[in-house]
Coordinates of C-alpha atoms and ligand atoms in Angstrom, one line a residue:
X1 CA 0.0 0.0 0.0
X2 CA 1.4 3.4 -1.0
X3 CA 1.7 6.0 1.7
X4 CA 2.6 9.7 2.0
X5 CA 3.0 12.1 4.9
X6 CA 0.4 14.5 3.5
X7 CA -2.1 13.7 0.8
X8 CA -3.8 16.7 -0.8
X9 CA -7.0 16.0 -2.7
X10 CA -7.4 18.7 -5.4
X11 CA -5.0 20.4 -7.8
X12 CA -6.8 23.8 -8.1
X13 CA -5.1 26.9 -6.7
X14 CA -5.7 25.9 -3.1
X15 CA -4.4 22.4 -3.5
X16 CA -1.3 23.3 -5.5
X17 CA -0.4 26.2 -3.2
X18 CA -0.8 23.9 -0.2
X19 CA 1.5 21.3 -1.8
X20 CA 4.3 23.8 -2.3
X21 CA 4.3 24.4 1.5
X22 CA 4.7 20.6 1.9
X23 CA 7.7 20.7 -0.5
X24 CA 9.1 23.7 1.4
X25 CA 8.7 21.8 4.7
X26 CA 10.6 18.8 3.3
X27 CA 7.7 16.3 3.9
X28 CA 6.5 13.6 1.5
X29 CA 3.5 15.3 -0.1
X30 CA 1.3 13.9 -2.9
X31 CA -1.6 15.4 -4.8
X32 CA -4.6 13.5 -6.1
X33 CA -6.9 15.0 -8.7
X34 CA -9.8 13.7 -10.8
X35 CA -9.0 16.0 -13.7
X36 CA -5.6 17.1 -15.0
X37 CA -4.5 19.9 -12.7
X38 CA -4.8 22.6 -15.3
X39 CA -8.5 21.6 -15.9
X40 CA -9.4 22.4 -12.2
X41 CA -12.1 25.0 -12.0
X42 CA -9.7 27.6 -10.8
X43 CA -8.6 27.8 -14.4
X44 CA -11.9 29.3 -15.4
X45 CA -11.6 32.3 -13.0
X46 CA -11.7 35.4 -15.1
X47 CA -12.0 38.7 -13.2
X48 CA -9.3 38.9 -10.7
X49 CA -7.9 38.7 -7.2
X50 CA -8.2 41.3 -4.4
X51 CA -5.3 42.8 -2.5
X52 CA -4.7 46.2 -0.9
X53 CA -1.4 46.8 -2.8
X54 CA -1.9 50.4 -3.7
X55 CA -0.3 52.8 -1.1
X56 CA -3.6 54.7 -0.9
X57 CA -5.5 51.5 0.0
X58 CA -5.2 49.6 3.3
X59 CA -5.8 46.0 4.2
X60 CA -8.0 47.1 7.0
X61 CA -10.4 48.7 4.5
X62 CA -10.3 45.5 2.5
X63 CA -11.2 43.6 5.7
X64 CA -14.1 45.9 6.5
X65 CA -15.5 45.6 3.0
X66 CA -15.3 41.8 3.4
X67 CA -17.0 41.8 6.8
X68 CA -19.7 44.0 5.4
X69 CA -19.9 41.9 2.2
X70 CA -20.3 38.8 4.4
X71 CA -23.4 40.5 5.9
X72 CA -21.6 40.4 9.3
X73 CA -21.4 36.6 9.6
X74 CA -17.9 36.0 8.3
X75 CA -15.3 35.1 11.0
X76 CA -13.5 38.3 11.7
X77 CA -10.1 36.7 12.7
X78 CA -9.9 34.8 9.4
X79 CA -11.0 37.9 7.4
X80 CA -8.3 40.0 9.0
X81 CA -5.7 37.3 8.4
X82 CA -6.7 36.9 4.7
X83 CA -6.7 40.7 3.9
X84 CA -3.4 41.3 5.7
X85 CA -1.7 38.4 3.9
X86 CA -3.2 39.5 0.5
X87 CA -0.4 42.0 -0.6
X88 CA 2.2 39.4 0.4
X89 CA 0.8 36.6 -1.7
X90 CA 0.3 38.9 -4.7
X91 CA 3.9 39.8 -4.4
X92 CA 4.9 36.1 -4.2
X93 CA 2.8 35.2 -7.2
X94 CA 4.3 38.1 -9.1
X95 CA 7.8 36.9 -8.2
X96 CA 6.9 33.4 -9.3
X97 CA 6.2 34.8 -12.7
X98 CA 2.4 35.4 -12.9
X99 CA 1.8 37.7 -15.9
X100 CA -0.5 40.2 -14.3
X101 CA -1.9 43.1 -16.4
X102 CA 0.1 46.2 -15.8
X103 CA -0.4 50.0 -15.7
X104 CA 1.8 52.2 -18.0
X105 CA 4.2 52.8 -15.1
X106 CA 4.7 49.0 -14.7
X107 CA 2.6 48.5 -11.5
X108 CA 0.2 45.6 -11.3
X109 CA -3.1 47.0 -12.7
X110 CA -6.2 46.9 -10.5
X111 CA -9.9 47.2 -11.5
X112 CA -13.0 48.0 -9.4
X113 CA -15.1 45.1 -8.3
X114 CA -18.5 44.8 -6.6
X115 CA -18.8 45.7 -2.9
X116 CA -15.3 47.1 -2.7
X117 CA -14.5 50.7 -1.7
X118 CA -11.3 50.8 -3.6
X119 CA -10.1 49.6 -7.1
X120 CA -8.2 46.6 -5.6
X121 CA -8.8 43.7 -7.9
X122 CA -5.5 42.6 -9.6
X123 CA -6.0 40.8 -12.9
X124 CA -4.6 39.3 -16.0
X125 CA -7.1 40.5 -18.7
X126 CA -10.0 38.1 -18.1
X127 CA -7.9 35.0 -17.6
X128 CA -6.7 35.6 -14.0
X129 CA -7.3 32.0 -12.7
X130 CA -5.6 30.5 -15.7
X131 CA -2.4 32.5 -15.3
X132 CA -2.2 31.9 -11.5
X133 CA -2.9 28.2 -11.9
X134 CA -0.2 27.8 -14.6
X135 CA 2.3 29.6 -12.4
X136 CA 1.7 27.2 -9.5
X137 CA 1.7 24.2 -11.8
X138 CA 5.2 25.1 -13.2
X139 CA 6.5 25.3 -9.6
X140 CA 4.8 22.0 -8.7
X141 CA 6.2 20.2 -11.7
X142 CA 9.7 21.6 -10.9
X143 CA 9.4 20.4 -7.3
X144 CA 8.9 16.8 -8.5
X145 CA 5.8 16.4 -6.3
X146 CA 3.9 13.1 -6.9
X147 CA 0.6 13.9 -8.6
X148 CA -2.0 11.2 -9.1
X149 CA -3.6 12.6 -12.2
X150 CA -7.1 11.6 -13.3
X151 CA -7.6 9.7 -10.1
X152 CA -11.0 10.1 -8.4
X153 CA -11.1 9.7 -4.6
X154 CA -14.1 7.6 -3.8
X155 CA -13.7 7.5 0.0
X156 CA -12.0 9.2 2.9
X157 CA -11.0 6.5 5.3
X158 CA -10.7 6.8 9.1
X159 CA -8.9 4.4 11.5
X160 CA -10.8 2.6 14.2
X161 CA -9.8 5.4 16.7
X162 CA -11.3 8.1 14.4
X163 CA -8.1 9.5 12.9
X164 CA -7.6 10.1 9.2
X165 CA -6.0 6.9 7.8
X166 CA -6.1 7.7 4.0
X167 CA -8.1 7.3 0.9
X168 CA -9.7 4.8 -1.5
X169 CA -8.9 6.1 -5.0
X170 CA -10.2 5.1 -8.4
X171 CA -7.9 5.4 -11.4
X172 CA -10.1 6.8 -14.2
X173 CA -7.6 5.7 -16.8
X174 CA -7.5 2.0 -15.9
X175 CA -10.6 1.4 -13.7
X176 CA -8.5 0.1 -10.9
X177 CA -9.2 1.0 -7.2
X178 CA -6.2 1.5 -4.9
X179 CA -5.5 2.8 -1.4
X180 CA -3.3 5.6 -0.2
X181 CA -2.3 5.9 3.4
X182 CA -1.5 9.3 4.8
X183 CA -0.7 10.9 8.2
X184 CA -3.0 13.7 7.2
X185 CA -5.4 14.5 4.3
X186 CA -6.0 18.0 3.0
X187 CA -9.2 18.4 1.0
X188 CA -9.0 21.1 -1.6
X189 CA -11.8 19.7 -3.8
X190 CA -13.6 23.0 -4.7
X191 CA -17.3 23.9 -4.7
X192 CA -20.6 22.2 -5.4
X193 CA -22.2 24.4 -8.0
X194 CA -23.6 21.3 -9.8
X195 CA -26.2 20.8 -7.1
X196 CA -28.1 23.4 -9.2
X197 CA -29.1 23.1 -12.8
X198 CA -28.0 26.5 -13.9
X199 CA -24.4 27.0 -12.9
X200 CA -21.2 28.8 -14.0
X201 CA -19.3 25.8 -12.5
X202 CA -17.4 23.0 -14.2
X203 CA -19.3 19.7 -14.4
X204 CA -16.7 18.4 -12.0
X205 CA -17.7 20.8 -9.2
X206 CA -19.7 18.2 -7.3
X207 CA -18.4 19.0 -3.8
X208 CA -16.9 15.5 -3.2
X209 CA -14.6 16.5 -0.5
X210 CA -17.3 18.2 1.5
X211 CA -19.6 15.2 1.3
X212 CA -16.7 12.8 2.3
X213 CA -15.7 15.0 5.2
X214 CA -19.3 15.2 6.5
X215 CA -19.7 11.4 6.2
X216 CA -16.4 11.1 8.2
X217 CA -17.9 13.2 11.0
X218 CA -16.8 16.8 10.2
X219 CA -19.5 19.5 10.1
X220 CA -20.2 21.6 7.0
X221 CA -20.9 25.2 7.9
X222 CA -23.3 27.8 6.3
X223 CA -24.4 25.6 3.5
X224 CA -27.6 27.6 2.8
X225 CA -25.4 30.5 1.5
X226 CA -25.1 29.9 -2.2
X227 CA -23.9 32.7 -4.4
X228 CA -25.7 33.6 -7.6
X229 CA -23.5 35.5 -10.0
X230 CA -25.4 38.3 -11.7
X231 CA -24.0 37.6 -15.2
X232 CA -24.2 34.0 -16.3
X233 CA -24.9 33.7 -20.1
X234 CA -28.6 33.1 -20.6
X235 CA -28.4 29.7 -22.4
X236 CA -25.3 28.0 -21.0
X237 CA -24.9 29.7 -17.6
X238 CA -21.2 30.2 -18.5
X239 CA -19.8 33.2 -16.7
X240 CA -19.3 36.7 -17.9
X241 CA -16.8 38.2 -15.3
X242 CA -17.7 40.9 -12.9
X243 CA -14.7 42.6 -14.5
X244 CA -17.0 43.5 -17.4
X245 CA -19.0 45.7 -15.0
X246 CA -15.7 46.7 -13.3
X247 CA -14.6 48.0 -16.7
X248 CA -17.8 50.1 -16.9
X249 CA -20.4 47.7 -18.3
X250 CA -24.1 48.5 -17.6
X251 CA -27.0 46.3 -16.8
X252 CA -30.2 47.1 -18.8
X253 CA -33.6 45.6 -18.9
X254 CA -35.6 44.7 -22.0
X255 CA -36.9 48.2 -22.1
X256 CA -33.4 49.5 -22.4
X257 CA -33.5 51.0 -18.9
X258 CA -30.3 51.0 -16.8
X259 CA -32.1 49.8 -13.7
X260 CA -29.6 49.3 -10.9
X261 CA -30.0 52.9 -9.7
X262 CA -33.4 51.9 -8.3
X263 CA -31.8 49.1 -6.1
X264 CA -28.3 50.4 -5.3
X265 CA -28.2 54.2 -5.7
X266 CA -24.6 54.6 -4.8
X267 CA -22.8 51.6 -6.3
X268 CA -25.2 50.7 -9.1
X269 CA -23.8 47.7 -11.0
X270 CA -21.0 47.4 -8.5
X271 CA -23.1 46.6 -5.5
X272 CA -22.4 43.2 -4.0
X273 CA -23.5 40.1 -6.0
X274 CA -26.4 39.2 -3.8
X275 CA -27.9 42.7 -4.2
X276 CA -27.4 42.8 -8.0
X277 CA -28.7 39.2 -8.5
X278 CA -31.9 40.0 -6.6
X279 CA -32.4 43.2 -8.6
X280 CA -32.1 41.3 -11.8
X281 CA -34.4 38.6 -10.6
X282 CA -37.0 41.2 -9.6
X283 CA -36.8 42.8 -13.1
X284 CA -37.3 39.4 -14.7
X285 CA -40.2 38.5 -12.4
X286 CA -41.9 41.9 -12.9
X287 CA -41.8 41.3 -16.7
X288 CA -39.0 43.6 -17.7
X289 CA -36.7 40.8 -18.8
X290 CA -36.6 38.9 -22.1
X291 CA -36.8 35.1 -22.2
X292 CA -35.7 34.9 -18.6
X293 CA -32.7 37.3 -19.0
X294 CA -31.7 40.9 -18.7
X295 CA -28.7 42.4 -20.6
X296 CA -25.1 43.4 -20.0
X297 CA -24.3 46.3 -22.2
X298 CA -20.6 46.9 -23.0
X299 CA -21.1 48.8 -26.3
X300 CA -20.1 52.2 -24.8
X301 CA -16.7 50.8 -23.7
X302 CA -15.6 50.6 -27.3
X303 CA -13.9 48.0 -29.4
X304 CA -10.4 48.6 -28.2
X305 CA -11.1 48.2 -24.5
X306 CA -13.3 45.2 -25.0
X307 CA -10.6 43.4 -27.1
X308 CA -7.8 44.4 -24.7
X309 CA -9.5 43.8 -21.3
X310 CA -12.3 41.3 -22.0
X311 CA -11.1 39.2 -24.9
X312 CA -12.4 35.9 -23.6
X313 CA -15.8 37.3 -22.7
X314 CA -16.2 38.6 -26.3
X315 CA -15.5 35.2 -27.7
X316 CA -17.8 33.4 -25.2
X317 CA -20.6 35.8 -26.1
X318 CA -20.1 35.4 -29.8
X319 CA -19.8 31.6 -29.7
X320 CA -22.5 30.8 -27.1
X321 CA -25.1 33.6 -27.5
X322 CA -24.4 34.7 -31.1
X323 CA -23.8 38.3 -29.9
X324 CA -20.7 40.4 -30.4
X325 CA -20.6 42.7 -27.3
X326 CA -19.0 45.4 -29.4
X327 CA -22.3 45.8 -31.3
X328 CA -25.1 44.4 -29.0
X329 CA -25.9 43.7 -25.3
X330 CA -25.3 40.2 -24.0
X331 CA -28.3 38.3 -22.5
X332 CA -27.4 37.3 -18.9
X333 CA -29.2 36.1 -15.8
X334 CA -28.4 35.2 -12.1
X335 CA -26.6 31.8 -12.1
X336 CA -25.3 29.7 -9.3
X337 CA -21.6 30.4 -8.9
X338 CA -20.0 29.9 -5.5
X339 CA -20.4 27.9 -2.3
X340 CA -19.9 30.1 0.7
X341 CA -20.4 27.1 2.9
X342 CA -18.0 24.2 3.3
X343 CA -16.0 22.0 5.6
X344 CA -15.8 23.9 8.9
X345 CA -12.2 24.7 9.8
X346 CA -10.3 27.0 12.2
X347 CA -8.3 29.8 10.7
X348 CA -5.4 27.4 10.0
X349 CA -7.5 25.0 7.9
X350 CA -7.9 22.3 10.5
X351 CA -11.2 20.4 10.6
X352 CA -12.5 18.9 13.8
X353 CA -11.5 15.3 12.7
X354 CA -7.9 14.5 13.7
X355 CA -5.6 14.6 10.6
X356 CA -8.2 16.3 8.4
X357 CA -7.6 19.7 6.8
X358 CA -9.4 21.7 4.2
X359 CA -8.8 24.8 2.1
X360 CA -10.2 26.8 -0.8
X361 CA -13.8 26.6 -1.9
X362 CA -14.3 23.2 -0.2
X363 CA -13.6 24.9 3.2
X364 CA -15.6 27.3 5.3
X365 CA -13.0 29.2 7.3
X366 CA -15.2 31.5 7.1
X367 CA -14.1 34.6 5.2
X368 CA -17.1 35.0 2.9
X369 CA -19.9 34.6 5.4
X370 CA -23.3 35.0 3.7
X371 CA -21.9 36.6 0.5
X372 CA -18.5 36.5 -1.1
X373 CA -17.1 39.6 -2.7
X374 CA -15.8 39.1 -6.3
X375 CA -12.0 38.6 -6.3
X376 CA -11.9 37.3 -2.7
X377 CA -12.1 33.6 -3.6
X378 CA -8.9 33.4 -5.6
X379 CA -7.4 35.3 -2.7
X380 CA -8.9 32.7 -0.2
X381 CA -7.5 29.8 -2.2
X382 CA -4.0 31.1 -2.3
X383 CA -3.8 32.6 1.3
X384 CA -5.5 29.6 3.0
X385 CA -3.8 27.1 0.6
X386 CA -0.5 28.4 1.9
X387 CA -1.5 28.7 5.5
X388 CA -3.2 25.3 5.6
X389 CA -0.4 23.6 3.7
X390 CA 2.1 24.9 6.2
X391 CA 0.0 23.9 9.2
X392 CA -0.7 20.4 7.9
X393 CA 3.0 19.9 7.0
X394 CA 3.9 20.9 10.6
X395 CA 1.2 18.5 11.9
X396 CA 2.5 15.5 10.0
X397 CA 6.1 16.0 11.3
X398 CA 4.9 14.7 14.7
X399 CA 2.0 12.5 13.6
X400 CA 2.1 8.8 12.6
X401 CA 0.3 6.7 10.1
X402 CA -2.9 5.3 11.6
X403 CA -4.3 1.8 10.9
X404 CA -6.1 1.5 7.6
X405 CA -9.1 -0.7 8.1
X406 CA -8.6 -3.9 6.2
X407 CA -12.1 -4.0 4.6
X408 CA -12.1 -0.4 3.4
X409 CA -10.9 -1.2 -0.2
X410 CA -13.0 -4.3 -0.5
X411 CA -16.2 -2.4 0.5
X412 CA -15.6 0.2 -2.3
X413 CA -14.7 -2.5 -4.8
X414 CA -17.9 -4.4 -4.0
X415 CA -19.9 -1.2 -4.3
X416 CA -18.5 -0.5 -7.8
X417 CA -18.9 -4.1 -8.9
X418 CA -22.5 -4.1 -7.6
X419 CA -23.3 -0.9 -9.4
X420 CA -22.0 -2.2 -12.7
X421 CA -23.7 -5.5 -12.4
X422 CA -27.2 -4.0 -12.0
X423 CA -29.7 -4.8 -14.9
X424 CA -30.3 -2.1 -17.4
X425 CA -33.5 -0.8 -15.8
X426 CA -34.3 1.6 -13.0
X427 CA -33.2 5.2 -12.6
X428 CA -30.5 6.8 -14.7
X429 CA -28.1 8.9 -12.7
X430 CA -28.3 11.8 -15.1
X431 CA -32.1 11.9 -14.9
X432 CA -32.1 11.9 -11.1
X433 CA -29.5 14.6 -11.1
X434 CA -31.5 16.7 -13.4
X435 CA -34.6 16.4 -11.3
X436 CA -32.8 17.4 -8.1
X437 CA -30.9 20.2 -9.7
X438 CA -33.9 21.7 -11.4
X439 CA -35.9 21.5 -8.2
X440 CA -33.0 23.3 -6.3
X441 CA -33.1 26.1 -8.8
X442 CA -36.9 26.4 -8.6
X443 CA -37.3 26.3 -4.8
X444 CA -34.0 27.3 -3.3
X445 CA -32.8 30.1 -5.7
X446 CA -32.3 33.8 -5.4
X447 CA -35.7 34.2 -3.6
X448 CA -36.8 31.5 -1.2
X449 CA -40.0 31.0 0.9
X450 CA -41.1 28.4 3.4
X451 CA -43.5 26.3 1.2
X452 CA -41.0 25.9 -1.6
X453 CA -38.2 25.0 0.7
X454 CA -40.3 22.6 2.7
X455 CA -41.5 20.8 -0.4
X456 CA -38.0 20.5 -1.5
X457 CA -36.8 19.2 1.9
X458 CA -39.5 16.5 1.7
X459 CA -38.1 15.2 -1.6
X460 CA -34.7 14.0 -0.5
X461 CA -35.8 10.8 1.2
X462 CA -37.4 9.7 -2.1
X463 CA -34.4 10.8 -4.1
X464 CA -32.2 8.7 -1.8
X465 CA -34.4 5.7 -2.5
X466 CA -34.2 6.4 -6.2
X467 CA -30.5 6.6 -5.9
X468 CA -30.5 3.0 -4.6
X469 CA -32.1 2.0 -7.9
X470 CA -29.8 3.7 -10.3
X471 CA -28.1 1.7 -13.1
X472 CA -25.2 2.4 -15.3
X473 CA -25.3 2.3 -19.1
X474 CA -21.5 2.0 -19.3
X475 CA -19.9 -1.0 -17.6
X476 CA -16.4 -0.5 -19.1
X477 CA -13.3 0.0 -17.0
X478 CA -11.7 2.9 -18.9
X479 CA -12.9 6.5 -18.6
X480 CA -16.3 5.4 -17.3
X481 CA -17.9 8.8 -16.8
X482 CA -21.2 7.1 -16.1
X483 CA -19.7 5.5 -13.0
X484 CA -18.1 8.8 -11.9
X485 CA -21.3 10.7 -12.3
X486 CA -23.1 8.1 -10.2
X487 CA -20.6 8.4 -7.4
X488 CA -20.7 12.1 -7.5
X489 CA -24.5 12.1 -7.5
X490 CA -24.5 10.7 -4.0
X491 CA -22.4 13.6 -2.9
X492 CA -24.7 16.1 -4.6
X493 CA -27.7 14.6 -2.8
X494 CA -26.0 15.0 0.5
X495 CA -25.0 18.6 -0.2
X496 CA -28.3 19.6 -1.6
X497 CA -30.0 18.4 1.5
X498 CA -27.6 20.4 3.7
X499 CA -28.4 23.5 1.6
X500 CA -32.1 23.0 1.9
X501 CA -32.2 22.2 5.6
X502 CA -30.1 25.2 6.4
X503 CA -32.3 27.4 4.2
X504 CA -35.4 26.1 5.9
X505 CA -34.0 26.7 9.4
X506 CA -32.6 30.2 8.8
X507 CA -35.7 32.3 9.3
X508 CA -34.1 35.6 8.2
X509 CA -32.6 37.2 5.1
X510 CA -28.8 37.6 5.1
X511 CA -26.5 37.9 2.1
X512 CA -27.3 35.4 -0.6
X513 CA -30.0 33.8 1.5
X514 CA -33.2 35.7 1.0
X515 CA -36.5 34.5 2.6
X516 CA -39.6 36.3 1.2
X517 CA -41.4 35.3 4.4
X518 CA -38.5 36.7 6.6
X519 CA -37.2 39.6 4.5
X520 CA -35.1 41.2 7.3
X521 CA -31.8 40.3 8.8
X522 CA -32.2 39.1 12.4
X523 CA -28.9 39.6 14.3
X524 CA -30.4 38.8 17.7
X525 CA -31.3 35.2 16.7
X526 CA -29.4 34.4 13.5
X527 CA -25.9 36.0 13.6
X528 CA -24.5 32.5 13.9
X529 CA -23.2 29.8 11.6
X530 CA -25.3 26.7 10.8
X531 CA -23.4 23.4 11.1
X532 CA -24.7 20.4 9.1
X533 CA -23.8 16.9 10.4
X534 CA -24.4 13.5 8.7
X535 CA -26.8 11.4 10.9
X536 CA -25.8 7.9 10.0
X537 CA -28.7 6.3 12.0
X538 CA -31.4 8.4 10.3
X539 CA -29.6 8.6 7.0
X540 CA -30.2 12.3 6.9
X541 CA -28.8 15.7 7.9
X542 CA -28.8 17.1 11.4
X543 CA -28.2 20.8 12.1
X544 CA -26.4 22.6 14.9
X545 CA -25.2 26.2 15.4
X546 CA -22.0 28.0 16.2
X547 CA -21.1 31.6 17.2
X548 CA -19.4 33.9 14.8
X549 CA -15.7 34.4 15.7
X550 CA -15.3 38.2 16.5
X551 CA -12.1 40.2 17.2
X552 CA -13.7 43.0 19.2
X553 CA -13.2 45.7 16.5
X554 CA -16.0 48.2 17.1
X555 CA -16.0 49.0 13.4
X556 CA -17.1 45.5 12.6
X557 CA -20.4 45.8 14.6
X558 CA -23.3 44.9 12.4
X559 CA -25.2 47.8 10.7
X560 CA -27.5 48.2 7.8
X561 CA -25.8 47.1 4.6
X562 CA -26.4 49.5 1.8
X563 CA -24.5 50.0 -1.5
Ligands
LIG601 C1 -16.3 30.6 -14.0 C2 -15.8 31.0 -12.7 C3 -15.1 32.2 -12.6 C4 -14.6 32.6 -11.4 N1 -13.9 33.8 -11.3 C5 -13.3 34.2 -10.2 C6 -12.6 35.4 -10.1 O1 -12.4 36.1 -11.1 N2 -12.1 35.8 -8.9 C7 -12.3 35.1 -7.7 O2 -11.8 35.4 -6.7 N3 -13.0 33.9 -7.8 C8 -13.5 33.5 -9.0 N4 -14.2 32.3 -9.0 C9 -14.2 31.4 -7.9 C10 -12.8 30.7 -7.8 O3 -12.3 30.5 -9.1 C11 -13.0 29.3 -7.1 O4 -13.6 29.5 -5.9 C12 -11.6 28.7 -6.8 O5 -10.8 28.8 -8.0 C13 -11.7 27.3 -6.3 O6 -10.4 26.8 -6.2 P1 -10.1 25.5 -5.4 O7 -8.6 25.3 -5.3 O8 -10.8 25.5 -4.1 O9 -10.8 24.3 -6.2 P2 -10.9 24.0 -7.8 O10 -10.1 24.9 -8.6 O11 -12.3 23.9 -8.1 O12 -10.2 22.6 -7.9 C14 -10.8 21.4 -7.3 C15 -9.8 20.3 -7.4 O13 -10.3 19.2 -6.7 C16 -10.2 18.0 -7.5 N5 -11.2 17.1 -7.0 C17 -12.5 17.3 -6.7 N6 -13.1 16.2 -6.3 C18 -12.2 15.2 -6.3 C19 -12.2 13.8 -6.1 N7 -13.3 13.2 -5.6 N8 -11.1 13.1 -6.3 C20 -9.9 13.7 -6.7 N9 -9.9 15.0 -7.0 C21 -11.0 15.8 -6.8 C22 -10.4 18.5 -8.9 O14 -9.8 17.6 -9.8 C23 -9.6 19.8 -8.9 O15 -8.2 19.6 -9.1 C24 -14.7 31.8 -10.2 C25 -15.4 30.6 -10.3 C26 -15.9 30.2 -11.5 C27 -16.7 29.0 -11.6

């Protein structure tokens, strides 16, 4: 059985940044990833990464913007840490060779982003994630770190005494299952956007790590807070970066009216994402949209700026909507984009299961609270990838390998064999996924209310029964996507139920969670995190609550949030 000191699951920005800390610490670190590292969703990030690097800016102002953006439920110690570290990690990425866009004087260029009181989003045209990811990948290759590419983790395994023991992994290329032992496992598996039908996320964003961590006893925090991005393309949901509004783009309704002034009189299109998404949804619901969309108008920016700053957006709009933004507005709508919730960790990325760590979108540290600011997620991945990687590396230096249960591999092998041997009737995984994801969009979207959420909550038991009757069309060993989607579907069901239970419990409106029946924020009762636990006996989700971590800064006291 192969073993490593630290096994990192995920080769997006957080996983790769964490791995480099393992290399620095001189431990035996390995990375497992179900897609080639450069196909991780981080590569799709367009708009940029926030840091107070301008002498006229201050990390404390960035921290305040983040606390406010979180609707006063982000953990203040983690927010302070992230914002103070931000200029340092931008400098590091720059030194490593990230080709950031520059001003004429050679400084890293920065653009305005939603909810920020300073133009502090560093970027590389509209390909920021791609250039950051390639920079880290070069370093990782150079370090000689062992990467298990196109290997899908099927199970997180604990020892009999409840310590992380390792993983059961499925090699997508060969169809073989194998085990990896580790003194610690760091989950950097990204978000769960595919719980919903309309999403900007890669099809691989199925929240596997979160589901595995919960099944292993770790709580997931704040799962009801799901970010809708205001500008997903109407048909495909593929993202048009907030940078398009940062560069001066307008939102207009089907009547040609630039409507955001009615919702956010100071910041207009650059209010925070929850505010803009609700404004758009209201326009659509009140009949001022067109075929379920409103429009992003870039025409006044002019050809040169669009080609220079937003080249990828232009191509996506032309290819996927048949619209050249130089000549016509792009049809867009609110689309599921980001998971604020995730594996509950302390500010060093440790989860409350011995030997388990988490970073990036899979984790809830929590720096985003009820609403993430654009440009703060790339920052979160690199800052907490680095911090968690360093912390986990230190941990493994004094930790030992724990017993790997002898039957762990056999159980998973039997599960796969049984799935493949089912007769060709019953439920197809794709159909069940579609039903759940469509229902999530319909009843747990931008606007929520008790009847819809309760109806949705009542459906999960039936979907779990349906899941037991799924069958695979593809029985082959090599690149069996049917099998992978079936395994992932179980994770999506778990996470969907967490989101719905949290949304039903939280009887207030905060950040991305808006309850029509409780339209106000209720700090007295609800300024707290929800924690979702897996209840093995009941085969369902159980909720608990946890206080927000505060730092005693009087400026962070909750107040009305206006933009
Ligand atoms: C279209 C788009 C644009 C965005 N733009 C921005 C932006 O401009 N600025 C910003 O701040 N944020 C942006 N975000 C958010 C940000 O990009 C993500 O939150 C962040 O990149 C997530 O990084 P990560 O390292 O946590 O995970 P990811 O990059 O999602 O990587 C997850 C990794 O986990 C691996 N993995 C998952 N499950 C398994 C498994 N079971 N077995 C093995 N491996 C597994 C995958 O192979 C992958 O390597 C954007 C998001 C999207 C979807």
